[in-house]
PDB file of C-alpha atoms in Angstrom:
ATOM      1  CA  UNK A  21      55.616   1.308  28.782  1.00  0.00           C
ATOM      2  CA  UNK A  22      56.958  -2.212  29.453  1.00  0.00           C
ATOM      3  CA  UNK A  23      54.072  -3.125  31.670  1.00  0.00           C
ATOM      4  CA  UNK A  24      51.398  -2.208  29.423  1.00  0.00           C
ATOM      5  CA  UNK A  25      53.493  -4.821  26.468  1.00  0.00           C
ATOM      6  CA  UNK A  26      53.355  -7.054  29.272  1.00  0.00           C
ATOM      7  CA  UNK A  27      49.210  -6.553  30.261  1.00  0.00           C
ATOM      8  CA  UNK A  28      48.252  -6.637  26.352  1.00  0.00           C
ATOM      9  CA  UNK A  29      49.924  -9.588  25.982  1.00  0.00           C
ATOM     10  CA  UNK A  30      48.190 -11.399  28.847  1.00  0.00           C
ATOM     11  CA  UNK A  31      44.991  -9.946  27.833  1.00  0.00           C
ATOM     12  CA  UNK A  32      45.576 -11.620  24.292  1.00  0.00           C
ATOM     13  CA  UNK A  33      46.632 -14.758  25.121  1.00  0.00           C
ATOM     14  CA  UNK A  34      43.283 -14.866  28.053  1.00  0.00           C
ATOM     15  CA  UNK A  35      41.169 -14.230  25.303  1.00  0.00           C
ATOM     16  CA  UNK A  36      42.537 -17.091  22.828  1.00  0.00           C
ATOM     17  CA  UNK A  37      42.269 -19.514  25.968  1.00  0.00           C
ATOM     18  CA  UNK A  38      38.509 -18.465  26.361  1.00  0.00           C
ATOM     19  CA  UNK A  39      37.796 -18.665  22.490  1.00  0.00           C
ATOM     20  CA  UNK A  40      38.906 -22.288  22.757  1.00  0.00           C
ATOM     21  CA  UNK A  41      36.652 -23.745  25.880  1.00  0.00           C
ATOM     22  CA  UNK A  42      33.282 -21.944  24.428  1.00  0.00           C
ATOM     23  CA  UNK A  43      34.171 -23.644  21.657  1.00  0.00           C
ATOM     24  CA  UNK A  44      34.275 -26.789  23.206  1.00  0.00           C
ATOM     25  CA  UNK A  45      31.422 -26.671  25.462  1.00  0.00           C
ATOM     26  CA  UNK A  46      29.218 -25.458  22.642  1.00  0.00           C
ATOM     27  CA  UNK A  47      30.069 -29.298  21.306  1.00  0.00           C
ATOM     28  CA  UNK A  48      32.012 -27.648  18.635  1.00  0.00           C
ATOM     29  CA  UNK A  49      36.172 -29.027  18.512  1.00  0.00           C
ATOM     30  CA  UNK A  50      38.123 -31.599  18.786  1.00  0.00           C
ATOM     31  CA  UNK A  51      37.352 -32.314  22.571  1.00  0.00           C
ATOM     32  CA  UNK A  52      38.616 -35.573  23.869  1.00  0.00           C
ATOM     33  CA  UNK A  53      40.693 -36.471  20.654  1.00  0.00           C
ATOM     34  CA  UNK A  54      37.590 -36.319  17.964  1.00  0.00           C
ATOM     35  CA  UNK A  55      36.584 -33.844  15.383  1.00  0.00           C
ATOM     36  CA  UNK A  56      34.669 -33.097  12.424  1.00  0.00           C
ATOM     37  CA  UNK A  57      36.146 -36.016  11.093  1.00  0.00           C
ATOM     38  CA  UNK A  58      34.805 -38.582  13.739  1.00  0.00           C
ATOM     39  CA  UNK A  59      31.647 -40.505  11.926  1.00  0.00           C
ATOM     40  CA  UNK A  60      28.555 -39.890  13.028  1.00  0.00           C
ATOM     41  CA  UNK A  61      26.558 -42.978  14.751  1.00  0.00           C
ATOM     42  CA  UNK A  62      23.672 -44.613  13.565  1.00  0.00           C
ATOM     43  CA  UNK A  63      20.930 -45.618  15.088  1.00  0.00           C
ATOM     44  CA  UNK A  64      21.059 -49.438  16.400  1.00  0.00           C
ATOM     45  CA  UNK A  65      18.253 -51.226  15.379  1.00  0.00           C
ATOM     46  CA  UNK A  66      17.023 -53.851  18.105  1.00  0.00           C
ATOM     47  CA  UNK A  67      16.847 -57.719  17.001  1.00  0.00           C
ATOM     48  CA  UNK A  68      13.483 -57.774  19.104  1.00  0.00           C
ATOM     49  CA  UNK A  69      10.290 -55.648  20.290  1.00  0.00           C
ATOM     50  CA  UNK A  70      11.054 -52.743  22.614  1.00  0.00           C
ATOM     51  CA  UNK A  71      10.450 -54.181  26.067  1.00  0.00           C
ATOM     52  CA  UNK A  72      11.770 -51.571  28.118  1.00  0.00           C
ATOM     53  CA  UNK A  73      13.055 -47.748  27.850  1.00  0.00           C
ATOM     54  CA  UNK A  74      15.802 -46.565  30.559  1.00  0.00           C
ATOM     55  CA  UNK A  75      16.815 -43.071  31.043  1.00  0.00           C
ATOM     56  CA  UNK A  76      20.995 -42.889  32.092  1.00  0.00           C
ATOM     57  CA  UNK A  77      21.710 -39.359  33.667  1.00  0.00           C
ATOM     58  CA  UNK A  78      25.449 -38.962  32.423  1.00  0.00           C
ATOM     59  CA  UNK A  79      28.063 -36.358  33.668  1.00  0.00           C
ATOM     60  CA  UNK A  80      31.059 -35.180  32.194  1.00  0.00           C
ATOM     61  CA  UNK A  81      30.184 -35.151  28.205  1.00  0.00           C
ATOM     62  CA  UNK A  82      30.379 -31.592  26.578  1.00  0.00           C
ATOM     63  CA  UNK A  83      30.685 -32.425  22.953  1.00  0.00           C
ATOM     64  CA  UNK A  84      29.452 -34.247  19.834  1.00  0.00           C
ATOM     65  CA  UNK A  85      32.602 -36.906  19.978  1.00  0.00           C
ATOM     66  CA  UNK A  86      31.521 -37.541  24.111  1.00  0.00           C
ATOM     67  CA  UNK A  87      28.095 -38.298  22.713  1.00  0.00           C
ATOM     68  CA  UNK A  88      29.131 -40.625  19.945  1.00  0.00           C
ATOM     69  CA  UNK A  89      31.306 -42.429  22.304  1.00  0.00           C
ATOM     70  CA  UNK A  90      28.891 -42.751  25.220  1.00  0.00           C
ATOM     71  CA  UNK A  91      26.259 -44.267  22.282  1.00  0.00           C
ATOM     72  CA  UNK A  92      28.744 -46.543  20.809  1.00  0.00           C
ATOM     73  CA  UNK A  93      29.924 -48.401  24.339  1.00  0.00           C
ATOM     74  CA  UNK A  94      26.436 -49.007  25.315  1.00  0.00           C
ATOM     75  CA  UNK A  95      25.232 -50.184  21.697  1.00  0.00           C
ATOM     76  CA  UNK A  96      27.813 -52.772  21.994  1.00  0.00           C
ATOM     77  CA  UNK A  97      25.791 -54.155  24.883  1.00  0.00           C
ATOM     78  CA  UNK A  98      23.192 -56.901  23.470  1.00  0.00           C
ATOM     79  CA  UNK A  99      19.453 -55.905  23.047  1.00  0.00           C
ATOM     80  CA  UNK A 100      20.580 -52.090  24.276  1.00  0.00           C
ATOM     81  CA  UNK A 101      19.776 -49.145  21.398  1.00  0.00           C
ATOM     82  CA  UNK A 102      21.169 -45.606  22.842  1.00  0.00           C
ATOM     83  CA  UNK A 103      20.430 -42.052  21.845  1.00  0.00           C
ATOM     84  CA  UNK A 104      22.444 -39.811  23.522  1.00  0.00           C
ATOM     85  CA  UNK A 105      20.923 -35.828  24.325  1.00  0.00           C
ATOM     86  CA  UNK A 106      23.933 -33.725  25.168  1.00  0.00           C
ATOM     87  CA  UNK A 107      21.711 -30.579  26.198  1.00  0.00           C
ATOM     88  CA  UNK A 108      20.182 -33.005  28.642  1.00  0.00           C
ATOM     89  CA  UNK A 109      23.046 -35.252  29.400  1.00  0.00           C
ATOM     90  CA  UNK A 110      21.143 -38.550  29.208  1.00  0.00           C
ATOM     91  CA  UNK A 111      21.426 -41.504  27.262  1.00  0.00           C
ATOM     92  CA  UNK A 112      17.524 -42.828  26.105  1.00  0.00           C
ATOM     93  CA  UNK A 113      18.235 -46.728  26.437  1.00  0.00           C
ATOM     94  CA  UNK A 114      15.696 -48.902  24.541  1.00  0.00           C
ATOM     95  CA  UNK A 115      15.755 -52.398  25.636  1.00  0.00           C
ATOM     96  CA  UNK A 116      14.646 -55.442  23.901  1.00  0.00           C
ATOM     97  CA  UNK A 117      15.488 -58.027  26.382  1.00  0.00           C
ATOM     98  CA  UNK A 118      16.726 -57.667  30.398  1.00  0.00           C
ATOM     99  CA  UNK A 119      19.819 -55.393  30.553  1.00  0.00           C
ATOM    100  CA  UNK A 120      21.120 -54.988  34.068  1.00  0.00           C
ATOM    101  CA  UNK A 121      21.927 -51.684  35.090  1.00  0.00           C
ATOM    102  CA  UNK A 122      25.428 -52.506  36.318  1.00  0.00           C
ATOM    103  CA  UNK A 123      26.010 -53.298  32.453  1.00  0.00           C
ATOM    104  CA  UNK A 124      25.095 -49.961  31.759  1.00  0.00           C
ATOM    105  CA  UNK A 125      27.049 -48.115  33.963  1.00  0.00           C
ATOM    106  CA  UNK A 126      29.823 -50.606  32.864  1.00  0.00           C
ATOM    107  CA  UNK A 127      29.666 -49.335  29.953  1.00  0.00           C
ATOM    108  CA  UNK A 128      29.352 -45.446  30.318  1.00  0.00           C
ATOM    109  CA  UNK A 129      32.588 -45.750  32.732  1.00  0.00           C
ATOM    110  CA  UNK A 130      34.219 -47.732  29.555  1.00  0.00           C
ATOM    111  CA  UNK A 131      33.657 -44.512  27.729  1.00  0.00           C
ATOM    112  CA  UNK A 132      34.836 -42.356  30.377  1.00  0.00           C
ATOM    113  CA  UNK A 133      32.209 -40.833  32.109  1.00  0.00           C
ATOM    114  CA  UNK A 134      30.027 -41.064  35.339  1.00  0.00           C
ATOM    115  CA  UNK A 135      26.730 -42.357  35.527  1.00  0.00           C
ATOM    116  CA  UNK A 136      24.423 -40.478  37.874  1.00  0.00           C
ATOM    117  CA  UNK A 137      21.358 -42.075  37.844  1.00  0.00           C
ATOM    118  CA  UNK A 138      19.622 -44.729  35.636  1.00  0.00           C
ATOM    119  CA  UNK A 139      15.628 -44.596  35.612  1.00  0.00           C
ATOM    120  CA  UNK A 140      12.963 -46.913  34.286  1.00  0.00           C
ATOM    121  CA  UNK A 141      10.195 -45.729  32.335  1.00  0.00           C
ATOM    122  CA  UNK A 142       7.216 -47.368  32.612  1.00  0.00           C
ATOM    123  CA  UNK A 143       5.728 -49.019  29.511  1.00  0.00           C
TER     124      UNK A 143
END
């Protein structure tokens, strides 16, 4: 009798921890300290034309705040615009003057994550 206490408990508190990371990698929840409550970013507007369009492959976001944080370290880079696509994990990078791509993957790490690849599309 004591065992099967014991197995329904475990069983319960296996199905909580599961309810809690489908949550989060469904980009619902407060993963990586945001919420519902984190604002949601706008899109930067560039001071120039669009000269160039880069394509950032990204690993390591799962949710709505690891999107809004990716976006908001590289919009803090000069002449970058980012739009982040979490099914996709890529940041769209619109450029409207030369942005190395060492800045960019400076600032992805400053938001915590790893950079896997950065492409160029052509114009």
């Amino acid at each position: 009798m004591g065992t099967i206490i014991i197995i329904a408990v475990l069983v319960v508190l296996v199905l909580f921890a599961f309810r809690g990371s489908f949550a989060h990698f469904k980009g619902e929840g407060g993963c990586c300290g945001g919420g519902d409550n984190e604002p949601k970013q706008k899109k930067k507007k560039l001071a120039g034309e669009v000269i160039a369009t880069k394509i950032i492959s990204i690993e390591g976001m799962h949710c709505e705040n690891c999107k809004n944080t990716v976006e908001k370290y590289i919009n803090q880079i000069d002449g970058a615009s980012a739009q982040v696509n979490l099914k996709k994990n890529i940041a769209v990078v619109q450029l409207d003057r030369p942005v190395e791509d060492t800045d960019l993957r400076t600032a992805v790490a400053r938001a915590g994550f790893t950079v896997a690849g950065i492409e160029q599309m052509e114009a």
